[in-house]
Amino acid sequence: MRVLVVGAGIGGLAVANGLVEQGHDVQVFEHAEALRDGGAAVTVWSNGTAALRDLGVSLDGVGRELHSLRSVTESGRLLWEADLDAVTERLGSPTVEIPRRTLIARLAEALPAEVLHFGRRCTGVTEFEDGVVVRFDDGTVATGDLVIGADGQRSAVRRSVLGGPPAKLTGWASWQGLTRSDLPIAHGSRTLNIAGRNGHAGLIPAGDGLLHWWFDMPWREGDPELSVADLRAAFRGWPEPVEELLSSVTDDDLGFFPHIRHQVPRVWGGPRSTLLGDAVHAMPPAVAQAANQTLEDAWLLSLLLPNIAGVSADPEPMLRTYEQERRPRAVKVSRTAALTSAQRSTPLQRLGRFPKWVATRSQVVSLRSGSNVLQALAPQVKVA
């Protein structure tokens, strides 16, 4: 099949890798003039690295493999510590913190050069009985057998095929960065989360002396964006090494990201369209699962869309199966993220169980281990 993917972020590139491997003619269209390598770092949990492994993308030699998570209160009292090695053993893949630009590069370099098209902003999608047309703002069009909207929280594909409201602000925001650091935590393998009554902070090593750090606080539309000086005042007296970190960074290091959440629809597309990632289930970053759920989307969609030329001209049954399988998982994780984002201090005390929660609910592992289930979903799929 000729598959049109709108968006060259993590989800679009991941699903393109899986579909190219299946033998499809894949074309990825990105509105930017080059790969978007902004942002700080991504925590790729074991469910995400398992999905990447099956998509043929290795994280060997990049980022930092994590072995434990530690959470304390703003007074320094221990809330919990979680062992990630047990999760790695159970799922067969590690948790890795990786700069977003590095992950994007890894995903892109695995694709044939002719797959990627830049400077093509989608303005609409029209589906026909025998194909689909994607329109771009430069007046050009692309035709194919189906389209996948991987174009983020403001998805043009979602607006065109589903309509409905955009993602909503949750009332919180993150100020974050990725900087080189001499702090010991930047050279270890443990992340530190600090929960306070009015905010939250996190520090996590990302490899090569890079430290991913973030500060979450209540924020509503119209409120000013904070500066590093504002963060120093708000987080004064917090446990080490918060103050030392904030003394070493500048406003140029600071990225601002309001938290949002989508209403996840029951159906994600039309007869020749579907969505993945933030285009369909954008969620707050509180449990670091947005990218991982996107990777699970890409993994399952790739498996359920084998090259069906000569088998079936109608992709809709497999598109709807993908959505029915993924929606309950995505909704559950989104709810957990929203609860944790809105009520920092109490849910973070329970979040120590989250690694185990991920391990028992990874769709990659559960479907792979129950290969008969996967075969029932898509009889043409060969389970490794």
GROMACS .gro file of C-alpha atoms in nm:
model
  384
    1MET     CA    1   0.000   0.000   0.000
    2ARG     CA    2   0.096   0.362  -0.043
    3VAL     CA    3   0.080   0.510   0.305
    4LEU     CA    4   0.093   0.886   0.365
    5VAL     CA    5   0.219   0.989   0.709
    6VAL     CA    6   0.163   1.350   0.814
    7GLY     CA    7   0.421   1.459   1.071
    8ALA     CA    8   0.789   1.369   1.114
    9GLY     CA    9   0.804   1.366   1.491
   10ILE     CA   10   0.869   1.059   1.704
   11GLY     CA   11   0.540   0.891   1.609
   12GLY     CA   12   0.551   0.964   1.237
   13LEU     CA   13   0.910   0.846   1.200
   14ALA     CA   14   0.849   0.537   1.416
   15VAL     CA   15   0.545   0.419   1.221
   16ALA     CA   16   0.725   0.491   0.893
   17ASN     CA   17   1.006   0.257   1.003
   18GLY     CA   18   0.760  -0.019   1.083
   19LEU     CA   19   0.564   0.019   0.760
   20VAL     CA   20   0.873   0.036   0.540
   21GLU     CA   21   0.983  -0.289   0.702
   22GLN     CA   22   0.645  -0.439   0.607
   23GLY     CA   23   0.708  -0.349   0.243
   24HIS     CA   24   0.478  -0.049   0.209
   25ASP     CA   25   0.544   0.256  -0.006
   26VAL     CA   26   0.562   0.517   0.274
   27GLN     CA   27   0.582   0.894   0.231
   28VAL     CA   28   0.626   1.122   0.535
   29PHE     CA   29   0.528   1.491   0.509
   30GLU     CA   30   0.658   1.746   0.760
   31HIS     CA   31   0.560   2.113   0.777
   32ALA     CA   32   0.905   2.226   0.900
   33GLU     CA   33   1.195   2.271   0.660
   34ALA     CA   34   1.405   2.008   0.842
   35LEU     CA   35   1.373   1.756   1.123
   36ARG     CA   36   1.245   1.928   1.439
   37ASP     CA   37   1.513   1.852   1.694
   38GLY     CA   38   1.404   2.093   1.967
   39GLY     CA   39   1.286   1.995   2.312
   40ALA     CA   40   1.490   1.852   2.594
   41ALA     CA   41   1.506   1.475   2.652
   42VAL     CA   42   1.269   1.179   2.641
   43THR     CA   43   1.233   0.901   2.897
   44VAL     CA   44   1.186   0.588   2.688
   45TRP     CA   45   1.050   0.336   2.935
   46SER     CA   46   1.080  -0.038   2.882
   47ASN     CA   47   0.754  -0.047   2.688
   48GLY     CA   48   0.890   0.219   2.452
   49THR     CA   49   1.229   0.055   2.399
   50ALA     CA   50   1.051  -0.278   2.338
   51ALA     CA   51   0.842  -0.109   2.068
   52LEU     CA   52   1.151   0.050   1.912
   53ARG     CA   53   1.331  -0.284   1.912
   54ASP     CA   54   1.048  -0.445   1.716
   55LEU     CA   55   1.040  -0.147   1.481
   56GLY     CA   56   1.407  -0.208   1.404
   57VAL     CA   57   1.544   0.099   1.584
   58SER     CA   58   1.826   0.053   1.835
   59LEU     CA   59   1.921   0.295   2.113
   60ASP     CA   60   2.255   0.123   2.171
   61GLY     CA   61   2.530   0.372   2.241
   62VAL     CA   62   2.308   0.674   2.298
   63GLY     CA   63   2.140   0.828   2.602
   64ARG     CA   64   2.167   0.685   2.951
   65GLU     CA   65   2.017   0.358   3.073
   66LEU     CA   66   1.835   0.416   3.402
   67HIS     CA   67   1.839   0.172   3.694
   68SER     CA   68   1.631   0.340   3.963
   69LEU     CA   69   1.386   0.619   4.037
   70ARG     CA   70   1.385   0.815   4.362
   71SER     CA   71   1.118   1.056   4.486
   72VAL     CA   72   1.137   1.288   4.786
   73THR     CA   73   0.930   1.573   4.926
   74GLU     CA   74   1.036   1.937   4.917
   75SER     CA   75   1.161   1.888   5.274
   76GLY     CA   76   1.379   1.594   5.164
   77ARG     CA   77   1.166   1.312   5.311
   78LEU     CA   78   1.182   0.993   5.104
   79LEU     CA   79   0.853   0.903   4.933
   80TRP     CA   80   0.964   0.599   4.737
   81GLU     CA   81   1.243   0.441   4.539
   82ALA     CA   82   1.173   0.211   4.246
   83ASP     CA   83   1.403  -0.049   4.093
   84LEU     CA   84   1.397  -0.038   3.714
   85ASP     CA   85   1.618  -0.343   3.668
   86ALA     CA   86   1.326  -0.571   3.760
   87VAL     CA   87   1.114  -0.405   3.492
   88THR     CA   88   1.397  -0.439   3.240
   89GLU     CA   89   1.420  -0.810   3.315
   90ARG     CA   90   1.046  -0.862   3.286
   91LEU     CA   91   1.003  -0.673   2.960
   92GLY     CA   92   1.337  -0.765   2.811
   93SER     CA   93   1.431  -0.405   2.737
   94PRO     CA   94   1.569  -0.116   2.944
   95THR     CA   95   1.452   0.234   3.032
   96VAL     CA   96   1.665   0.493   2.855
   97GLU     CA   97   1.683   0.872   2.888
   98ILE     CA   98   1.778   1.019   2.552
   99PRO     CA   99   1.795   1.371   2.408
  100ARG     CA  100   1.495   1.420   2.182
  101ARG     CA  101   1.718   1.531   1.894
  102THR     CA  102   1.915   1.208   1.921
  103LEU     CA  103   1.602   0.993   1.918
  104ILE     CA  104   1.466   1.182   1.617
  105ALA     CA  105   1.797   1.134   1.435
  106ARG     CA  106   1.801   0.759   1.511
  107LEU     CA  107   1.448   0.719   1.378
  108ALA     CA  108   1.517   0.924   1.063
  109GLU     CA  109   1.850   0.769   0.970
  110ALA     CA  110   1.689   0.425   0.943
  111LEU     CA  111   1.456   0.548   0.666
  112PRO     CA  112   1.536   0.573   0.293
  113ALA     CA  113   1.603   0.937   0.204
  114GLU     CA  114   1.318   0.950  -0.048
  115VAL     CA  115   1.061   0.883   0.225
  116LEU     CA  116   1.092   1.226   0.394
  117HIS     CA  117   0.942   1.546   0.251
  118PHE     CA  118   0.987   1.880   0.429
  119GLY     CA  119   0.812   2.215   0.399
  120ARG     CA  120   0.475   2.046   0.336
  121ARG     CA  121   0.205   2.173   0.573
  122CYS     CA  122  -0.115   1.969   0.560
  123THR     CA  123  -0.435   2.171   0.517
  124GLY     CA  124  -0.686   1.892   0.472
  125VAL     CA  125  -0.763   1.530   0.388
  126THR     CA  126  -1.027   1.387   0.154
  127GLU     CA  127  -1.109   1.017   0.158
  128PHE     CA  128  -1.256   0.829  -0.136
  129GLU     CA  129  -1.372   0.473  -0.183
  130ASP     CA  130  -1.044   0.378  -0.350
  131GLY     CA  131  -0.792   0.615  -0.193
  132VAL     CA  132  -0.711   0.932  -0.005
  133VAL     CA  133  -0.583   1.279  -0.099
  134VAL     CA  134  -0.379   1.501   0.134
  135ARG     CA  135  -0.366   1.874   0.050
  136PHE     CA  136  -0.080   2.107   0.139
  137ASP     CA  137  -0.057   2.484   0.180
  138ASP     CA  138   0.170   2.521  -0.124
  139GLY     CA  139  -0.112   2.397  -0.347
  140THR     CA  140   0.029   2.048  -0.397
  141VAL     CA  141  -0.143   1.720  -0.311
  142ALA     CA  142  -0.037   1.364  -0.235
  143THR     CA  143  -0.245   1.057  -0.310
  144GLY     CA  144  -0.232   0.720  -0.142
  145ASP     CA  145  -0.425   0.426  -0.005
  146LEU     CA  146  -0.446   0.563   0.351
  147VAL     CA  147  -0.322   0.849   0.567
  148ILE     CA  148  -0.185   0.844   0.923
  149GLY     CA  149  -0.209   1.166   1.123
  150ALA     CA  150   0.105   1.190   1.337
  151ASP     CA  151   0.105   1.569   1.337
  152GLY     CA  152   0.080   1.643   1.707
  153GLN     CA  153  -0.167   1.809   1.939
  154ARG     CA  154  -0.284   2.061   1.673
  155SER     CA  155  -0.326   1.784   1.415
  156ALA     CA  156  -0.461   1.904   1.082
  157VAL     CA  157  -0.549   1.544   0.997
  158ARG     CA  158  -0.759   1.513   1.313
  159ARG     CA  159  -0.945   1.836   1.236
  160SER     CA  160  -1.011   1.723   0.881
  161VAL     CA  161  -1.130   1.366   0.944
  162LEU     CA  162  -1.285   1.400   1.291
  163GLY     CA  163  -1.339   1.766   1.375
  164GLY     CA  164  -1.410   1.830   1.742
  165PRO     CA  165  -1.234   2.044   2.002
  166PRO     CA  166  -0.854   2.073   2.033
  167ALA     CA  167  -0.657   1.954   2.333
  168LYS     CA  168  -0.729   2.153   2.650
  169LEU     CA  169  -0.491   2.313   2.897
  170THR     CA  170  -0.477   2.130   3.232
  171GLY     CA  171  -0.373   2.426   3.448
  172TRP     CA  172  -0.008   2.325   3.485
  173ALA     CA  173   0.309   2.389   3.284
  174SER     CA  174   0.671   2.275   3.271
  175TRP     CA  175   0.985   2.482   3.251
  176GLN     CA  176   1.262   2.248   3.141
  177GLY     CA  177   1.601   2.219   2.981
  178LEU     CA  178   1.883   1.988   2.878
  179THR     CA  179   2.228   2.112   2.978
  180ARG     CA  180   2.575   1.981   3.046
  181SER     CA  181   2.637   1.952   3.417
  182ASP     CA  182   2.910   1.864   3.664
  183LEU     CA  183   2.651   1.760   3.922
  184PRO     CA  184   2.695   1.395   4.027
  185ILE     CA  185   2.337   1.310   3.927
  186ALA     CA  186   2.421   1.394   3.564
  187HIS     CA  187   2.677   1.113   3.559
  188GLY     CA  188   2.475   0.845   3.737
  189SER     CA  189   2.184   0.621   3.642
  190ARG     CA  190   1.913   0.735   3.882
  191THR     CA  191   1.643   0.996   3.836
  192LEU     CA  192   1.531   1.226   4.118
  193ASN     CA  193   1.174   1.353   4.152
  194ILE     CA  194   1.087   1.613   4.415
  195ALA     CA  195   0.723   1.669   4.508
  196GLY     CA  196   0.601   1.987   4.673
  197ARG     CA  197   0.267   2.138   4.763
  198ASN     CA  198   0.289   2.400   4.491
  199GLY     CA  199   0.526   2.250   4.241
  200HIS     CA  200   0.739   1.962   4.129
  201ALA     CA  201   1.099   1.924   4.012
  202GLY     CA  202   1.285   1.649   3.835
  203LEU     CA  203   1.644   1.573   3.736
  204ILE     CA  204   1.749   1.284   3.515
  205PRO     CA  205   2.080   1.197   3.344
  206ALA     CA  206   2.068   1.177   2.964
  207GLY     CA  207   2.422   1.057   2.886
  208ASP     CA  208   2.746   1.236   2.791
  209GLY     CA  209   2.720   1.461   3.096
  210LEU     CA  210   2.381   1.597   2.992
  211LEU     CA  211   2.116   1.654   3.257
  212HIS     CA  212   1.746   1.678   3.177
  213TRP     CA  213   1.572   1.895   3.436
  214TRP     CA  214   1.221   2.031   3.476
  215PHE     CA  215   1.008   2.239   3.710
  216ASP     CA  216   0.630   2.207   3.706
  217MET     CA  217   0.397   2.472   3.848
  218PRO     CA  218   0.034   2.577   3.814
  219TRP     CA  219  -0.017   2.792   3.504
  220ARG     CA  220  -0.321   2.920   3.316
  221GLU     CA  221  -0.353   3.090   2.983
  222GLY     CA  222  -0.266   3.457   3.024
  223ASP     CA  223  -0.023   3.395   3.311
  224PRO     CA  224   0.335   3.513   3.246
  225GLU     CA  225   0.605   3.267   3.155
  226LEU     CA  226   0.861   3.233   3.432
  227SER     CA  227   1.229   3.319   3.411
  228VAL     CA  228   1.516   3.134   3.576
  229ALA     CA  229   1.513   3.405   3.844
  230ASP     CA  230   1.147   3.326   3.911
  231LEU     CA  231   1.228   2.955   3.942
  232ARG     CA  232   1.513   3.028   4.182
  233ALA     CA  233   1.272   3.216   4.407
  234ALA     CA  234   0.995   2.954   4.382
  235PHE     CA  235   1.222   2.658   4.454
  236ARG     CA  236   1.452   2.817   4.711
  237GLY     CA  237   1.535   2.578   4.996
  238TRP     CA  238   1.444   2.263   4.802
  239PRO     CA  239   1.662   1.953   4.839
  240GLU     CA  240   2.001   1.935   4.672
  241PRO     CA  241   2.090   1.981   4.397
  242VAL     CA  242   1.799   2.204   4.293
  243GLU     CA  243   1.949   2.539   4.392
  244GLU     CA  244   2.291   2.446   4.256
  245LEU     CA  245   2.133   2.348   3.923
  246LEU     CA  246   1.930   2.668   3.895
  247SER     CA  247   2.239   2.876   3.971
  248SER     CA  248   2.412   2.720   3.669
  249VAL     CA  249   2.147   2.775   3.399
  250THR     CA  250   2.017   3.080   3.214
  251ASP     CA  251   1.696   3.185   3.045
  252ASP     CA  252   1.846   3.070   2.714
  253ASP     CA  253   1.841   2.713   2.850
  254LEU     CA  254   1.475   2.733   2.948
  255GLY     CA  255   1.190   2.578   2.750
  256PHE     CA  256   0.825   2.642   2.837
  257PHE     CA  257   0.559   2.375   2.783
  258PRO     CA  258   0.197   2.414   2.899
  259HIS     CA  259   0.036   2.081   2.990
  260ILE     CA  260  -0.253   1.969   2.771
  261ARG     CA  261  -0.486   1.674   2.745
  262HIS     CA  262  -0.705   1.542   2.466
  263GLN     CA  263  -1.048   1.390   2.489
  264VAL     CA  264  -0.964   1.052   2.331
  265PRO     CA  265  -1.234   0.967   2.075
  266ARG     CA  266  -1.372   0.617   2.031
  267VAL     CA  267  -1.292   0.618   1.658
  268TRP     CA  268  -0.970   0.783   1.542
  269GLY     CA  269  -1.030   0.829   1.171
  270GLY     CA  270  -1.228   0.752   0.860
  271PRO     CA  271  -1.232   0.457   0.620
  272ARG     CA  272  -0.879   0.536   0.503
  273SER     CA  273  -0.736   0.736   0.792
  274THR     CA  274  -0.626   0.704   1.152
  275LEU     CA  275  -0.422   0.891   1.412
  276LEU     CA  276  -0.142   0.819   1.655
  277GLY     CA  277   0.042   0.988   1.941
  278ASP     CA  278  -0.037   1.344   2.043
  279ALA     CA  279  -0.272   1.382   1.747
  280VAL     CA  280  -0.519   1.157   1.929
  281HIS     CA  281  -0.419   1.126   2.298
  282ALA     CA  282  -0.200   1.421   2.401
  283MET     CA  283  -0.142   1.401   2.776
  284PRO     CA  284   0.052   1.582   3.050
  285PRO     CA  285   0.416   1.473   3.093
  286ALA     CA  286   0.369   1.381   3.460
  287VAL     CA  287   0.436   1.008   3.414
  288ALA     CA  288   0.667   1.043   3.112
  289GLN     CA  289   0.451   0.817   2.897
  290ALA     CA  290   0.339   1.037   2.605
  291ALA     CA  291   0.626   0.932   2.378
  292ASN     CA  292   0.601   0.570   2.495
  293GLN     CA  293   0.232   0.546   2.418
  294THR     CA  294   0.310   0.697   2.078
  295LEU     CA  295   0.569   0.426   2.017
  296GLU     CA  296   0.320   0.157   2.119
  297ASP     CA  297   0.074   0.310   1.869
  298ALA     CA  298   0.334   0.294   1.593
  299TRP     CA  299   0.432  -0.062   1.681
  300LEU     CA  300   0.079  -0.202   1.677
  301LEU     CA  301  -0.033  -0.009   1.370
  302SER     CA  302   0.270  -0.135   1.180
  303LEU     CA  303   0.190  -0.495   1.272
  304LEU     CA  304  -0.177  -0.465   1.185
  305LEU     CA  305  -0.108  -0.317   0.844
  306PRO     CA  306   0.099  -0.582   0.669
  307ASN     CA  307   0.136  -0.528   0.297
  308ILE     CA  308  -0.211  -0.641   0.197
  309ALA     CA  309  -0.175  -0.589  -0.178
  310GLY     CA  310  -0.359  -0.880  -0.334
  311VAL     CA  311  -0.524  -0.967   0.000
  312SER     CA  312  -0.765  -0.681   0.064
  313ALA     CA  313  -0.817  -0.337  -0.089
  314ASP     CA  314  -0.992  -0.211   0.224
  315PRO     CA  315  -0.770  -0.109   0.519
  316GLU     CA  316  -1.058   0.008   0.741
  317PRO     CA  317  -1.110  -0.314   0.942
  318MET     CA  318  -0.746  -0.318   1.051
  319LEU     CA  319  -0.748   0.056   1.126
  320ARG     CA  320  -1.047   0.015   1.356
  321THR     CA  321  -0.890  -0.292   1.521
  322TYR     CA  322  -0.576  -0.090   1.595
  323GLU     CA  323  -0.786   0.185   1.754
  324GLN     CA  324  -0.998  -0.055   1.960
  325GLU     CA  325  -0.687  -0.224   2.096
  326ARG     CA  326  -0.496   0.094   2.173
  327ARG     CA  327  -0.768   0.323   2.308
  328PRO     CA  328  -0.820   0.160   2.652
  329ARG     CA  329  -0.447   0.164   2.721
  330ALA     CA  330  -0.400   0.523   2.608
  331VAL     CA  331  -0.702   0.645   2.806
  332LYS     CA  332  -0.582   0.476   3.126
  333VAL     CA  333  -0.232   0.623   3.102
  334SER     CA  334  -0.375   0.966   3.011
  335ARG     CA  335  -0.596   0.961   3.321
  336THR     CA  336  -0.301   0.868   3.541
  337ALA     CA  337  -0.095   1.150   3.392
  338ALA     CA  338  -0.376   1.402   3.436
  339LEU     CA  339  -0.434   1.304   3.798
  340THR     CA  340  -0.064   1.323   3.878
  341SER     CA  341  -0.031   1.657   3.700
  342ALA     CA  342  -0.327   1.815   3.879
  343GLN     CA  343  -0.255   1.690   4.233
  344ARG     CA  344   0.118   1.665   4.272
  345SER     CA  345   0.187   1.567   4.629
  346THR     CA  346  -0.054   1.278   4.687
  347PRO     CA  347  -0.033   1.087   4.355
  348LEU     CA  348   0.347   1.106   4.355
  349GLN     CA  349   0.345   0.899   4.673
  350ARG     CA  350   0.170   0.625   4.478
  351LEU     CA  351   0.376   0.673   4.163
  352GLY     CA  352   0.649   0.448   4.296
  353ARG     CA  353   0.436   0.160   4.170
  354PHE     CA  354   0.430   0.305   3.819
  355PRO     CA  355   0.725   0.105   3.679
  356LYS     CA  356   0.548  -0.217   3.778
  357TRP     CA  357   0.226  -0.074   3.633
  358VAL     CA  358   0.403  -0.015   3.302
  359ALA     CA  359   0.552  -0.363   3.309
  360THR     CA  360   0.215  -0.531   3.351
  361ARG     CA  361   0.040  -0.314   3.093
  362SER     CA  362   0.290  -0.290   2.808
  363GLN     CA  363   0.090  -0.377   2.501
  364VAL     CA  364   0.405  -0.474   2.315
  365VAL     CA  365   0.486  -0.742   2.571
  366SER     CA  366   0.130  -0.859   2.639
  367LEU     CA  367   0.047  -0.911   2.272
  368ARG     CA  368   0.385  -1.061   2.188
  369SER     CA  369   0.360  -1.308   2.476
  370GLY     CA  370   0.007  -1.397   2.369
  371SER     CA  371   0.094  -1.445   2.004
  372ASN     CA  372  -0.237  -1.621   1.936
  373VAL     CA  373  -0.412  -1.295   2.028
  374LEU     CA  374  -0.201  -1.102   1.780
  375GLN     CA  375  -0.268  -1.361   1.514
  376ALA     CA  376  -0.640  -1.325   1.576
  377LEU     CA  377  -0.615  -0.949   1.536
  378ALA     CA  378  -0.431  -0.973   1.206
  379PRO     CA  379  -0.402  -1.324   1.058
  380GLN     CA  380  -0.135  -1.209   0.807
  381VAL     CA  381   0.102  -1.099   1.087
  382LYS     CA  382   0.403  -1.317   1.154
  383VAL     CA  383   0.494  -1.309   1.522
  384ALA     CA  384   0.868  -1.316   1.589
   0.00000   0.00000   0.00000
